[in-house]
Short mmCIF file of C-alpha atoms in Angstrom, two decimals:
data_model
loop_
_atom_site.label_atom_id
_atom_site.label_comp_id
_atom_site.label_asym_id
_atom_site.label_seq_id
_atom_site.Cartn_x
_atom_site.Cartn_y
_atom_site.Cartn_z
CA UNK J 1312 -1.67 11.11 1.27
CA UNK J 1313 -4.75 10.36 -0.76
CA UNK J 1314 -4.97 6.83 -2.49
CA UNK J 1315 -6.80 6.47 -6.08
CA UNK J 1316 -7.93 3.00 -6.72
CA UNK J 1317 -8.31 2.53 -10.84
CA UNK J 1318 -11.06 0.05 -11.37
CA UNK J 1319 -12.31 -0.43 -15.00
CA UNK J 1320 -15.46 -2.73 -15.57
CA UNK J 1321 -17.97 -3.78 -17.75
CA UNK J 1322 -19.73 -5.63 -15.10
CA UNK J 1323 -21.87 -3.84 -12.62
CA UNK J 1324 -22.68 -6.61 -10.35
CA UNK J 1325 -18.93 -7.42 -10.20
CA UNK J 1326 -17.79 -4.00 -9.84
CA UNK J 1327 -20.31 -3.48 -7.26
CA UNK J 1328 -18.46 -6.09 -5.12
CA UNK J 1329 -14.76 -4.77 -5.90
CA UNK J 1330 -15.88 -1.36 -4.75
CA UNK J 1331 -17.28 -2.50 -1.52
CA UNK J 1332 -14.25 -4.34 -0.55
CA UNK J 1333 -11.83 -1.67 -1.73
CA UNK J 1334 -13.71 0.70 0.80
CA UNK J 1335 -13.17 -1.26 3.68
CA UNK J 1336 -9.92 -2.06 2.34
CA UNK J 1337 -8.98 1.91 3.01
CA UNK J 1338 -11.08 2.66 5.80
CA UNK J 1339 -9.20 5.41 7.84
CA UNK J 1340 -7.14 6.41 4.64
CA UNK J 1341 -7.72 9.32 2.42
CA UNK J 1342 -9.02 7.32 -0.58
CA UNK J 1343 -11.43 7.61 -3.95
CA UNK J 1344 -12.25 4.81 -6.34
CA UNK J 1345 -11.92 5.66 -9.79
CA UNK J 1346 -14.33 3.02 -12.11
CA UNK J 1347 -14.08 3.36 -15.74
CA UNK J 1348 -17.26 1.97 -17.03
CA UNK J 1349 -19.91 2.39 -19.95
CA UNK J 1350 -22.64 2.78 -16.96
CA UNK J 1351 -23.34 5.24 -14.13
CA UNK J 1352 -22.03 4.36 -10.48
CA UNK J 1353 -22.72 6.62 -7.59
CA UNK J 1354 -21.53 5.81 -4.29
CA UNK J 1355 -19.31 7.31 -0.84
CA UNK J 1356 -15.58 7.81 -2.59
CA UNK J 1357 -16.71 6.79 -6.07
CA UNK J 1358 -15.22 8.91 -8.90
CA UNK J 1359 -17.26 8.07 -11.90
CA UNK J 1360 -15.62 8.11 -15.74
CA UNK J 1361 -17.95 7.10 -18.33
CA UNK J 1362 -15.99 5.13 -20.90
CA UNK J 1363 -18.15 6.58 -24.30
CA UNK J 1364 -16.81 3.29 -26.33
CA UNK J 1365 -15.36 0.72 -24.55
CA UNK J 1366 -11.85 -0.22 -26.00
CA UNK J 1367 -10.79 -2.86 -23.81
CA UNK J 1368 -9.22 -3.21 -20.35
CA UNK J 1369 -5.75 -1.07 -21.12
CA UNK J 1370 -7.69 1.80 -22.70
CA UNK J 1371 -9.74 2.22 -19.23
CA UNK J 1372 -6.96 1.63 -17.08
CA UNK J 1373 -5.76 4.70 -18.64
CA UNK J 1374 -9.06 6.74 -18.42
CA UNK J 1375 -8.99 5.92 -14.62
CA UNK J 1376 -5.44 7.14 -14.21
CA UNK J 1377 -5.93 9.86 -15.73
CA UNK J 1378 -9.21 10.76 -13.91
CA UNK J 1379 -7.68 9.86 -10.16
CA UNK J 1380 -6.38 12.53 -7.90
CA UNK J 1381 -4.83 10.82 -5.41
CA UNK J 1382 -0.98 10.82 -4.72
CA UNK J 1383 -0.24 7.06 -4.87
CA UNK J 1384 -2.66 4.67 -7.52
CA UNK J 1385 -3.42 1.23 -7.19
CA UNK J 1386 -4.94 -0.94 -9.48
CA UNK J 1387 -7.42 -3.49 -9.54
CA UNK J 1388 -9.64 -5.84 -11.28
CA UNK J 1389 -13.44 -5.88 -10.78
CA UNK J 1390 -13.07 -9.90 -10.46
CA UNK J 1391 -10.07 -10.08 -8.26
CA UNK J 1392 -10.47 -8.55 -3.90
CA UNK J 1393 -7.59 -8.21 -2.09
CA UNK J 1394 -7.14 -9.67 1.40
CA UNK J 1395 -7.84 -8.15 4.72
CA UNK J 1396 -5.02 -6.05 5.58
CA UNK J 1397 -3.47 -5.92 2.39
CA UNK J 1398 -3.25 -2.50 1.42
CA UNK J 1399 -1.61 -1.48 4.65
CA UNK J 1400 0.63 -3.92 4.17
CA UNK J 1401 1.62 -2.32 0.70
CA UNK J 1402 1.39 0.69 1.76
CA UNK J 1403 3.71 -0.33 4.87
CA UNK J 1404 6.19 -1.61 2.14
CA UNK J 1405 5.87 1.63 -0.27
CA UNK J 1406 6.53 3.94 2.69
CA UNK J 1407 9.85 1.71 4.06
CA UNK J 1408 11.32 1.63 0.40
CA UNK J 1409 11.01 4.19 -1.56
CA UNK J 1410 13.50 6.56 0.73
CA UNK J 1411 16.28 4.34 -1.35
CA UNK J 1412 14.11 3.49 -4.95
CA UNK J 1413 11.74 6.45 -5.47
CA UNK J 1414 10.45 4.75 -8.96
CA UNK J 1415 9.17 1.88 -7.17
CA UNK J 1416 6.07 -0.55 -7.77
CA UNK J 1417 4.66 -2.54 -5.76
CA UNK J 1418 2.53 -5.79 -6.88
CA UNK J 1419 0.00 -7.72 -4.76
CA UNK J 1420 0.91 -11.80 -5.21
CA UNK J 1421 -1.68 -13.73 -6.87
CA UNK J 1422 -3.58 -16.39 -5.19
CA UNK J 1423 -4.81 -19.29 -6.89
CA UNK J 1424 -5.76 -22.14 -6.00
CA UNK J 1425 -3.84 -22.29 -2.30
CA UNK J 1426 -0.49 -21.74 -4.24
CA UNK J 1427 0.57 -17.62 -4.26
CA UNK J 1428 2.41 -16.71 -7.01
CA UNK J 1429 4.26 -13.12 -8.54
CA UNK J 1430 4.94 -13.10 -12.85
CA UNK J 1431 8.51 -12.18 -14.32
CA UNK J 1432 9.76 -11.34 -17.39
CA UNK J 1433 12.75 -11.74 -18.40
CA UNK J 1434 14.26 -12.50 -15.43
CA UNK J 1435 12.15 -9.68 -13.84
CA UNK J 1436 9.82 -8.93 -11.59
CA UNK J 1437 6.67 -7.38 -12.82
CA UNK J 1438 3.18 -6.69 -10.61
CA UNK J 1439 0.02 -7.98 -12.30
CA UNK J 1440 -1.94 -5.45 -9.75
CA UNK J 1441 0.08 -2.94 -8.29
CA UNK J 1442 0.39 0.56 -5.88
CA UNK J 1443 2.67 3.19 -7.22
CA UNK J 1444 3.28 6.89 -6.53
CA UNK J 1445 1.36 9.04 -9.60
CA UNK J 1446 4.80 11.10 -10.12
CA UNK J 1447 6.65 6.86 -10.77
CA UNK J 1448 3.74 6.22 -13.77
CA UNK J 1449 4.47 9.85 -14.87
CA UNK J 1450 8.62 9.66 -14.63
CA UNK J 1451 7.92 6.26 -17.06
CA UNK J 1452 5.73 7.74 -19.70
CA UNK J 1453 2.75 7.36 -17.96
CA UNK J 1454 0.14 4.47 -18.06
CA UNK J 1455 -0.31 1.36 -20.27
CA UNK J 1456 0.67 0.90 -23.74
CA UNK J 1457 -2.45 1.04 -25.83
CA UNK J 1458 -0.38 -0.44 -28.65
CA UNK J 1459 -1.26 -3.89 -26.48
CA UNK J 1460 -4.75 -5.09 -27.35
CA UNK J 1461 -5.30 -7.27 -24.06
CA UNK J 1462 -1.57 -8.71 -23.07
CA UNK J 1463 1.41 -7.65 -21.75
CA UNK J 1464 1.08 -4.35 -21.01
CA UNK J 1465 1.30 -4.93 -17.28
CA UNK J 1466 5.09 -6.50 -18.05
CA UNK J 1467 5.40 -3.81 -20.27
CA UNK J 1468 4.79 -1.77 -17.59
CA UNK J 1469 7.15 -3.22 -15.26
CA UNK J 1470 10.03 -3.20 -17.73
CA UNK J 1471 9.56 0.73 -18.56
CA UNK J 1472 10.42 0.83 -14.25
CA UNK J 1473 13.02 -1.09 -14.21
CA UNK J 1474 14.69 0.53 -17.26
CA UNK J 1475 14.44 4.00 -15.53
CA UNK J 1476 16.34 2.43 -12.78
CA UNK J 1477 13.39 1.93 -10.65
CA UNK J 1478 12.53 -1.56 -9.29
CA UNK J 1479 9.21 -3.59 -8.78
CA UNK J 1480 8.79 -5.18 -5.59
CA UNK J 1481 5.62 -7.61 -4.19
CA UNK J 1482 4.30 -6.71 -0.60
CA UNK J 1483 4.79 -10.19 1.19
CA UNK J 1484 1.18 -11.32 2.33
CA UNK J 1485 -0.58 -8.17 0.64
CA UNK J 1486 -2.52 -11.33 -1.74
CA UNK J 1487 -5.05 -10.44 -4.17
CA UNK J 1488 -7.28 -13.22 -4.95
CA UNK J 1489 -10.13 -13.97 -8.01
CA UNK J 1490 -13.50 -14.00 -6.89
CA UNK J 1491 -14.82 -17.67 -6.85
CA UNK J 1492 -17.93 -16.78 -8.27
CA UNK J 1493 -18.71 -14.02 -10.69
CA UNK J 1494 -22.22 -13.77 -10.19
CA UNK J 1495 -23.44 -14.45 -14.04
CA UNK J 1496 -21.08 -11.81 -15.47
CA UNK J 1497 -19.11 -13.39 -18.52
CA UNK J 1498 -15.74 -12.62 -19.68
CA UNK J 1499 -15.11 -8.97 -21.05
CA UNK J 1500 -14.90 -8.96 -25.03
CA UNK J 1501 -11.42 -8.43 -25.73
CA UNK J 1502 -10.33 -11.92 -23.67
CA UNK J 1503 -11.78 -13.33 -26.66
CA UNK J 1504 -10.13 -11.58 -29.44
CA UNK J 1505 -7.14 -13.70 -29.63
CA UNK J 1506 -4.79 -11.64 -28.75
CA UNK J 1507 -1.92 -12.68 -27.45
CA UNK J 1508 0.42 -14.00 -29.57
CA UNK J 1509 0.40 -10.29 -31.50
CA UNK J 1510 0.56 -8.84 -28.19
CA UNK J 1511 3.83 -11.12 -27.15
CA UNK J 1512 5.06 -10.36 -30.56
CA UNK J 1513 5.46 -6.67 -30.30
CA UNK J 1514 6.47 -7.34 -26.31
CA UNK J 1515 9.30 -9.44 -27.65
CA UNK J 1516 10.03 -7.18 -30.42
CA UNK J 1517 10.22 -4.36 -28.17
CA UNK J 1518 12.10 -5.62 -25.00
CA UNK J 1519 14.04 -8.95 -26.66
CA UNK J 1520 17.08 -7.25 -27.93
CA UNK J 1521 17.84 -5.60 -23.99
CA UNK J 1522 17.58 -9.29 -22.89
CA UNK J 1523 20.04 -11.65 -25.24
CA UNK J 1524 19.94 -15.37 -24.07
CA UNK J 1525 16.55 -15.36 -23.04
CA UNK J 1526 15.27 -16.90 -26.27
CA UNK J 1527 11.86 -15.78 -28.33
CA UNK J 1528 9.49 -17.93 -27.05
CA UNK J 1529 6.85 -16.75 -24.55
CA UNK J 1530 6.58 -19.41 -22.27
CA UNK J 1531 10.97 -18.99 -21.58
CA UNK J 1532 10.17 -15.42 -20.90
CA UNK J 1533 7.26 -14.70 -19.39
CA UNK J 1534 7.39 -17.31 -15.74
CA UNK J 1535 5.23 -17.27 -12.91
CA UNK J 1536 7.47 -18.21 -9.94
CA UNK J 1537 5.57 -19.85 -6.52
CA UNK J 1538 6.35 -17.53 -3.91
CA UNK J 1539 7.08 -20.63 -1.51
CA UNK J 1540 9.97 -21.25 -4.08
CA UNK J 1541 11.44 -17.82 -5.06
CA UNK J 1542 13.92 -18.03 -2.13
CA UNK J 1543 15.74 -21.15 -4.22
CA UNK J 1544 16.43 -18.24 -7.17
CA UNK J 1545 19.22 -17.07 -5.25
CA UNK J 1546 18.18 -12.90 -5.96
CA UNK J 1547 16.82 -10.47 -3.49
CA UNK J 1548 13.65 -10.66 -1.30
CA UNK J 1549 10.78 -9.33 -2.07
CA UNK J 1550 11.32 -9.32 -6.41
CA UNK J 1551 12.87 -11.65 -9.21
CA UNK J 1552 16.09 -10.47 -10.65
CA UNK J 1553 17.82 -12.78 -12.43
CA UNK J 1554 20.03 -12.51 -15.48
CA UNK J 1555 22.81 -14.64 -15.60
CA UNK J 1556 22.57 -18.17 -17.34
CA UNK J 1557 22.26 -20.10 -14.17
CA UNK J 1558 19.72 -17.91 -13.08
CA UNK J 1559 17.95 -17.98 -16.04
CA UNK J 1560 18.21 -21.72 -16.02
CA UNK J 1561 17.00 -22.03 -12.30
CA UNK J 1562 14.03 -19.46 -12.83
CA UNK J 1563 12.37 -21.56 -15.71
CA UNK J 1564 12.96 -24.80 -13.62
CA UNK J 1565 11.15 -23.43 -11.02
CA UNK J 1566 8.12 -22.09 -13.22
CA UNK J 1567 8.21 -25.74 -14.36
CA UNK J 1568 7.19 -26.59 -10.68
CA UNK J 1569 5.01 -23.83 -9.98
CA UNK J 1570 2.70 -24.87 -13.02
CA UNK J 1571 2.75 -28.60 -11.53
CA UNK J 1572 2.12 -26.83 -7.99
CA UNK J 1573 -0.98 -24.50 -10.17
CA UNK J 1574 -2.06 -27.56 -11.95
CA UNK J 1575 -2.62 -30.08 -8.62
CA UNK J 1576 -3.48 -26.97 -6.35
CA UNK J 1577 -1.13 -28.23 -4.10
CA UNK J 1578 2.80 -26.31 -3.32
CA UNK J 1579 5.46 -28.09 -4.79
CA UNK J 1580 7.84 -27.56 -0.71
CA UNK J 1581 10.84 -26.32 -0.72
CA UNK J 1582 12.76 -29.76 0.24
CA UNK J 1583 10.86 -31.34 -2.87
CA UNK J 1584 11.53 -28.42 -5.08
CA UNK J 1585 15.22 -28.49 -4.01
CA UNK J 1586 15.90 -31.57 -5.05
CA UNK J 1587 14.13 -31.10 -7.94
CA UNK J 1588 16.35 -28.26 -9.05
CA UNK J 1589 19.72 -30.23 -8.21
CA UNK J 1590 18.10 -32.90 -10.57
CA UNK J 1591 17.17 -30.79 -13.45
CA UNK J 1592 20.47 -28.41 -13.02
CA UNK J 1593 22.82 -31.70 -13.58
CA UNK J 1594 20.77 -32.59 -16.29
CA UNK J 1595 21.06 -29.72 -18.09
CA UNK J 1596 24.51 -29.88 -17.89
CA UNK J 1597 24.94 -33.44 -19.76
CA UNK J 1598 24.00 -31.97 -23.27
CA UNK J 1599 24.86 -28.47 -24.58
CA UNK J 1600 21.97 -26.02 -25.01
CA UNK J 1601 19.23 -28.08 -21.88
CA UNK J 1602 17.67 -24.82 -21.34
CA UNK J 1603 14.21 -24.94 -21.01
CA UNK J 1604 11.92 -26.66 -18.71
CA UNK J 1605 8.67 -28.60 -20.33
CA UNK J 1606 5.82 -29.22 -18.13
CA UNK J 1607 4.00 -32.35 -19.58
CA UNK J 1608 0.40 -32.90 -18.77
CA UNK J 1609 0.19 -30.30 -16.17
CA UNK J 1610 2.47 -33.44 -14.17
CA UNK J 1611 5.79 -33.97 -14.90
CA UNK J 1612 8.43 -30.81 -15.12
CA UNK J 1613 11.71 -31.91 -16.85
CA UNK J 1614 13.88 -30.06 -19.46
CA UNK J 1615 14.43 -30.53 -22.83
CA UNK J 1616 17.21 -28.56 -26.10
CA UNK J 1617 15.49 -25.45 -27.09
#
């Protein structure tokens, strides 16, 4: 098994750091890293595509997939490392589930802040990084959705899987972290072209009519869930999967406590965050349509009519 890491950049002193810890990362494996960049890089394992004219981050995701020769891709950021042992345990978890889901993805958990969190969209798991065999990206029509300028192509993504009856699952403890200092390197162009509200607009357009009840608004549909509270969703381990009302309901009460948990840098507990849900579930149920959860001031997480 060979493993193609996809790493599109703009940055060499970033990139320069994302390669080294992606090597040690896979020492012992069978491994290349694929960067997509406007510059030369040379190195042990380095596959270099030169991106002519940079389009932005989905258009060299793409270049890099379609460059890497490995049997199982994973994706990364140049500002983002993944922990020690990580990959292996992704790897661990691609190898022990796929026998039963052979479209399967598998997403790193985010790490910000002390609190470690996965995204959803409606009502489903997606990975923001990922590992997944070449022949899943293929069976789903292959990489991102250049139709996306910056956004949502990663849920995108994640939805095309699940439709194909595959499944996205995270790796528990395989976390993938930003880099606390980027060395000087600014923010890639297209995070400032204002994007995504077009981008959720064609996402919604796209995906909203498989998903009734889930409303129009991005911030109902796309949640990032604490992975210290997932457990209270009720689903299975391991993904979000949640479709009824009172899942729905529960989901976007506990993204209501996750951005309090982001916002303080401090987790939310799962005794707090229990009786926080019994709270906010009975009062939802004293007026008809108490559906979605406001968080006010990055402090207070209550619910309010659509």
């Amino acid at each position: 098994m060979k493993i193609s890491f996809v790493l599109p950049s703009i940055f060499p002193t970033l990139v320069a750091g994302a390669i080294d810890a992606a090597r040690a990362e896979a020492a012992g494996l069978d491994h290349e890293i694929v960067v997509v960049s406007p510059f030369e890089i040379a190195g042990p394992q380095v596959r270099w595509v030169k991106e002519e004219s940079p389009r932005g981050s989905i258009a060299a995701c793409n270049l890099g997939f379609a460059a890497a020769t490995g049997d199982v891709f994973v994706l990364l950021a140049d500002d983002n490392r993944l922990d020690p042992g990580a990959l292996g345990l992704a790897l661990a978890h691609l190898q022990a589930r796929e026998a039963e889901t052979p479209l399967l993805a598998v997403g790193f958990p985010l790490g910000v802040r002390g609190i470690v969190a996965v995204g959803s969209v409606y009502g489903r798991y997606y990975p923001y990084f990922f590992m997944l065999r070449r022949a899943t990206l293929t069976a789903v029509g292959g990489g991102f959705d250049e139709g996306y300028v910056k956004y949502h192509a990663d849920p995108d993504l994640g939805l095309r899987i699940w439709k194909a009856g595959g499944r996205c699952e995270f790796a528990a403890g395989a976390i993938i972290r930003a880099v606390a200092d980027r060395g000087g390197a600014g923010q890639a162009p297209d995070k400032s072209r204002g994007s995504a509200a077009s981008d959720f607009a064609r996402f919604a357009e796209i995906w909203g009519p498989s998903y009734p009840g889930w409303g129009t608004a991005q911030n109902i549909v796309n949640l990032d869930i604490s992975t210290d509270l997932l457990p209270l969703a009720g689903g299975p381990a391991n993904t979000v999967l949640a479709q009824s009302p009172a899942q729905i309901l529960d989901l976007r009460i506990l993204a209501g406590l996750t951005t309090v948990s982001l916002h303080h840098g401090v987790r939310v507990g799962a005794g707090r965050a229990l009786q926080a849900l019994e709270y906010l579930r009975w009062l939802a149920a004293v007026a008809p349509d108490v559906l979605n959860v406001v968080v006010k001031n990055g402090i207070e997480a209550s619910l309010a009519r659509p």
